[in-house]
mmCIF file of C-alpha atoms in Angstrom:
data_model
loop_
_atom_site.group_PDB
_atom_site.id
_atom_site.type_symbol
_atom_site.label_atom_id
_atom_site.label_comp_id
_atom_site.label_asym_id
_atom_site.label_seq_id
_atom_site.Cartn_x
_atom_site.Cartn_y
_atom_site.Cartn_z
ATOM 1 C CA MET A 1 -18.024 -20.089 1.294
ATOM 2 C CA SER A 2 -17.332 -16.393 1.716
ATOM 3 C CA THR A 3 -17.477 -13.865 -1.280
ATOM 4 C CA ALA A 4 -13.797 -13.391 -1.156
ATOM 5 C CA THR A 5 -12.933 -17.109 -1.432
ATOM 6 C CA SER A 6 -15.434 -17.861 -4.295
ATOM 7 C CA ALA A 7 -14.403 -14.884 -6.303
ATOM 8 C CA VAL A 8 -12.864 -15.299 -9.789
ATOM 9 C CA VAL A 9 -9.727 -13.517 -10.293
ATOM 10 C CA VAL A 10 -9.055 -12.813 -14.046
ATOM 11 C CA THR A 11 -5.794 -11.984 -15.779
ATOM 12 C CA ALA A 12 -6.333 -11.590 -19.484
ATOM 13 C CA CYS A 13 -3.517 -10.906 -22.011
ATOM 14 C CA GLU A 14 -4.151 -10.927 -25.681
ATOM 15 C CA VAL A 15 -0.682 -10.955 -26.651
ATOM 16 C CA ARG A 16 1.964 -12.772 -24.340
ATOM 17 C CA HIS A 17 5.328 -11.353 -25.251
ATOM 18 C CA GLY A 18 4.779 -11.957 -29.039
ATOM 19 C CA ILE A 19 4.031 -15.634 -28.446
ATOM 20 C CA GLY A 20 0.398 -15.100 -29.544
ATOM 21 C CA PRO A 21 -3.136 -14.475 -28.164
ATOM 22 C CA GLY A 22 -3.819 -16.154 -24.624
ATOM 23 C CA PHE A 23 -5.501 -15.565 -21.377
ATOM 24 C CA ALA A 24 -5.008 -16.980 -17.808
ATOM 25 C CA VAL A 25 -7.649 -17.212 -15.124
ATOM 26 C CA ALA A 26 -7.254 -18.246 -11.524
ATOM 27 C CA PHE A 27 -10.434 -19.389 -9.680
ATOM 28 C CA ALA A 28 -11.700 -21.105 -6.627
ATOM 29 C CA SER A 29 -12.488 -24.799 -6.884
ATOM 30 C CA ASP A 30 -16.401 -24.591 -6.949
ATOM 31 C CA GLU A 31 -18.823 -26.269 -9.431
ATOM 32 C CA ARG A 32 -20.313 -22.954 -10.285
ATOM 33 C CA ARG A 33 -16.875 -21.934 -12.003
ATOM 34 C CA VAL A 34 -17.493 -24.543 -14.704
ATOM 35 C CA ALA A 35 -19.965 -21.974 -16.227
ATOM 36 C CA HIS A 36 -17.610 -19.157 -15.784
ATOM 37 C CA MET A 37 -14.854 -20.728 -17.416
ATOM 38 C CA HIS A 38 -17.050 -21.929 -20.237
ATOM 39 C CA LYS A 39 -18.100 -18.135 -20.833
ATOM 40 C CA ILE A 40 -14.518 -16.750 -20.678
ATOM 41 C CA THR A 41 -13.374 -19.498 -23.179
ATOM 42 C CA GLU A 42 -16.253 -18.850 -25.418
ATOM 43 C CA ALA A 43 -15.711 -15.086 -25.361
ATOM 44 C CA HIS A 44 -12.003 -15.459 -26.303
ATOM 45 C CA LEU A 45 -12.649 -18.030 -28.994
ATOM 46 C CA ARG A 46 -15.189 -15.503 -30.542
ATOM 47 C CA LEU A 47 -12.634 -12.609 -30.173
ATOM 48 C CA TRP A 48 -10.016 -14.785 -32.091
ATOM 49 C CA ARG A 49 -12.496 -15.775 -34.751
ATOM 50 C CA VAL A 50 -12.241 -19.420 -34.104
ATOM 51 C CA PRO A 51 -14.591 -21.446 -36.382
ATOM 52 C CA GLU A 52 -17.701 -22.440 -34.664
ATOM 53 C CA PRO A 53 -17.213 -26.175 -34.912
ATOM 54 C CA THR A 54 -13.787 -26.016 -33.342
ATOM 55 C CA ALA A 55 -14.943 -23.552 -30.817
ATOM 56 C CA GLU A 56 -17.733 -25.902 -29.743
ATOM 57 C CA ASN A 57 -15.318 -28.658 -29.316
ATOM 58 C CA VAL A 58 -12.765 -26.561 -27.339
ATOM 59 C CA ILE A 59 -15.571 -25.186 -25.090
ATOM 60 C CA LEU A 60 -16.810 -28.737 -24.308
ATOM 61 C CA ALA A 61 -13.199 -29.984 -23.641
ATOM 62 C CA VAL A 62 -12.324 -27.083 -21.355
ATOM 63 C CA SER A 63 -15.556 -27.514 -19.376
ATOM 64 C CA GLU A 64 -14.732 -31.151 -18.939
ATOM 65 C CA LEU A 65 -11.076 -30.394 -17.800
ATOM 66 C CA VAL A 66 -12.303 -27.855 -15.355
ATOM 67 C CA THR A 67 -15.096 -30.152 -14.063
ATOM 68 C CA ASN A 68 -12.481 -32.846 -13.676
ATOM 69 C CA GLY A 69 -10.155 -30.538 -11.868
ATOM 70 C CA ILE A 70 -12.969 -29.478 -9.515
ATOM 71 C CA GLN A 71 -13.849 -33.035 -8.654
ATOM 72 C CA HIS A 72 -10.283 -34.444 -8.078
ATOM 73 C CA GLY A 73 -8.142 -31.354 -7.325
ATOM 74 C CA HIS A 74 -7.228 -29.411 -4.185
ATOM 75 C CA GLY A 75 -7.481 -25.683 -3.644
ATOM 76 C CA ALA A 76 -7.253 -23.029 -6.100
ATOM 77 C CA MET A 77 -7.233 -23.806 -9.787
ATOM 78 C CA GLY A 78 -6.024 -22.194 -12.976
ATOM 79 C CA LEU A 79 -7.173 -22.049 -16.645
ATOM 80 C CA ASN A 80 -4.530 -21.097 -19.128
ATOM 81 C CA ALA A 81 -4.922 -20.674 -22.993
ATOM 82 C CA LEU A 82 -2.516 -19.981 -25.647
ATOM 83 C CA CYS A 83 -2.719 -19.859 -29.344
ATOM 84 C CA ARG A 84 0.747 -20.485 -31.132
ATOM 85 C CA ASP A 85 1.698 -21.776 -34.557
ATOM 86 C CA GLY A 86 -2.054 -22.697 -35.443
ATOM 87 C CA VAL A 87 -2.532 -24.615 -32.143
ATOM 88 C CA LEU A 88 -4.955 -23.763 -29.346
ATOM 89 C CA ARG A 89 -3.549 -25.166 -26.019
ATOM 90 C CA PHE A 90 -5.875 -25.103 -22.864
ATOM 91 C CA GLU A 91 -4.328 -26.224 -19.566
ATOM 92 C CA VAL A 92 -6.297 -26.787 -16.270
ATOM 93 C CA THR A 93 -4.112 -26.734 -12.996
ATOM 94 C CA ASP A 94 -5.862 -28.250 -10.117
ATOM 95 C CA GLY A 95 -3.348 -28.422 -7.161
ATOM 96 C CA ASN A 96 -3.525 -32.446 -7.295
ATOM 97 C CA PRO A 97 0.058 -34.083 -8.108
ATOM 98 C CA SER A 98 -1.912 -37.176 -8.939
ATOM 99 C CA PRO A 99 -1.970 -37.173 -12.872
ATOM 100 C CA ALA A 100 -5.546 -37.403 -14.446
ATOM 101 C CA GLN A 101 -6.059 -40.538 -16.095
ATOM 102 C CA LEU A 102 -8.705 -42.057 -18.593
ATOM 103 C CA SER A 103 -11.311 -44.158 -16.804
ATOM 104 C CA GLN A 104 -13.494 -46.842 -17.941
ATOM 105 C CA ALA A 105 -17.082 -45.757 -17.218
ATOM 106 C CA ASP A 106 -19.863 -48.458 -17.079
ATOM 107 C CA ASP A 107 -23.043 -47.963 -19.117
ATOM 108 C CA ASP A 108 -24.752 -47.059 -15.897
ATOM 109 C CA ASP A 109 -22.271 -44.722 -14.580
ATOM 110 C CA LEU A 110 -23.252 -41.005 -14.279
ATOM 111 C CA SER A 111 -19.673 -39.745 -14.566
ATOM 112 C CA GLY A 112 -16.283 -40.996 -15.357
ATOM 113 C CA ARG A 113 -16.179 -40.016 -19.174
ATOM 114 C CA GLY A 114 -14.665 -36.385 -19.021
ATOM 115 C CA LEU A 115 -11.225 -37.279 -20.254
ATOM 116 C CA PHE A 116 -12.436 -39.688 -22.844
ATOM 117 C CA VAL A 117 -14.473 -36.859 -24.299
ATOM 118 C CA VAL A 118 -11.466 -34.548 -24.188
ATOM 119 C CA ALA A 119 -9.432 -37.471 -25.972
ATOM 120 C CA ALA A 120 -12.119 -37.790 -28.564
ATOM 121 C CA LEU A 121 -12.352 -34.203 -29.382
ATOM 122 C CA ALA A 122 -8.851 -32.669 -29.061
ATOM 123 C CA ARG A 123 -5.883 -33.164 -31.401
ATOM 124 C CA ASP A 124 -3.731 -34.265 -28.329
ATOM 125 C CA TRP A 125 -3.982 -34.220 -24.531
ATOM 126 C CA GLY A 126 -1.905 -35.007 -21.605
ATOM 127 C CA VAL A 127 -0.813 -34.270 -18.203
ATOM 128 C CA SER A 128 2.272 -32.265 -17.014
ATOM 129 C CA ASP A 129 5.308 -34.164 -15.684
ATOM 130 C CA ASP A 130 4.433 -33.075 -12.022
ATOM 131 C CA GLY A 131 0.928 -34.177 -12.410
ATOM 132 C CA TYR A 132 -0.822 -30.707 -11.449
ATOM 133 C CA THR A 133 -1.813 -29.653 -14.979
ATOM 134 C CA THR A 134 -3.938 -31.512 -17.693
ATOM 135 C CA TRP A 135 -4.066 -29.905 -21.170
ATOM 136 C CA CYS A 136 -5.471 -30.362 -24.379
ATOM 137 C CA ASP A 137 -4.595 -29.030 -27.956
ATOM 138 C CA PHE A 138 -6.796 -28.115 -30.918
ATOM 139 C CA ARG A 139 -5.517 -27.283 -34.530
ATOM 140 C CA LEU A 140 -6.903 -24.194 -36.280
ATOM 141 C CA SER A 141 -7.380 -24.686 -39.942
ATOM 142 C CA SER A 142 -6.275 -21.326 -40.891
ATOM 143 C CA GLY A 143 -3.038 -21.521 -38.758
ATOM 144 C CA ARG A 144 -3.987 -18.562 -36.429
ATOM 145 C CA PRO A 145 -6.925 -16.934 -34.882
#
C-alpha cells in the first residue's frame, strides 16, 4: 500500500456549530489504523476531561468498532465523535451496507466478540438505517465534558 493510500486524514473540530465537542477522522481500511484511532480518541477524551473509567470503556468500544469495520467493511472508513447533552456518541462508517450484527462466538474462537464487548460497555449501540455506520453511546455522569 502506498503512503498516499495509507495516510490518515484528520479533521478535528472542537465545537460543531454549537452542538458540542466532537471530531471526525477519515482513514484507510488498514489494521494499523486501530491504534491510531485509539490514540486520537484517547487524546480527545483527555481534552474533554472524561472520567478514566468511562474513557477506558469508550476507547475499548471504539477499537472494537474500528476493528470490525476494517475486517468487514469496504474502502475508506470514518470515525466520528460528538458529545451532546451528556452523551458521547462514536460512529464508525465502513463502506459496507450489510449491517453489523452480534455473533455467537464459540469458546475456542479467537474473534467474533467485538460487538458483544461494545454492547456490554456502551449505554446503547446500533447500526444506521443504511447499514454503513455502527455507533455506540456513553453517558457522562457530569452531563458534559
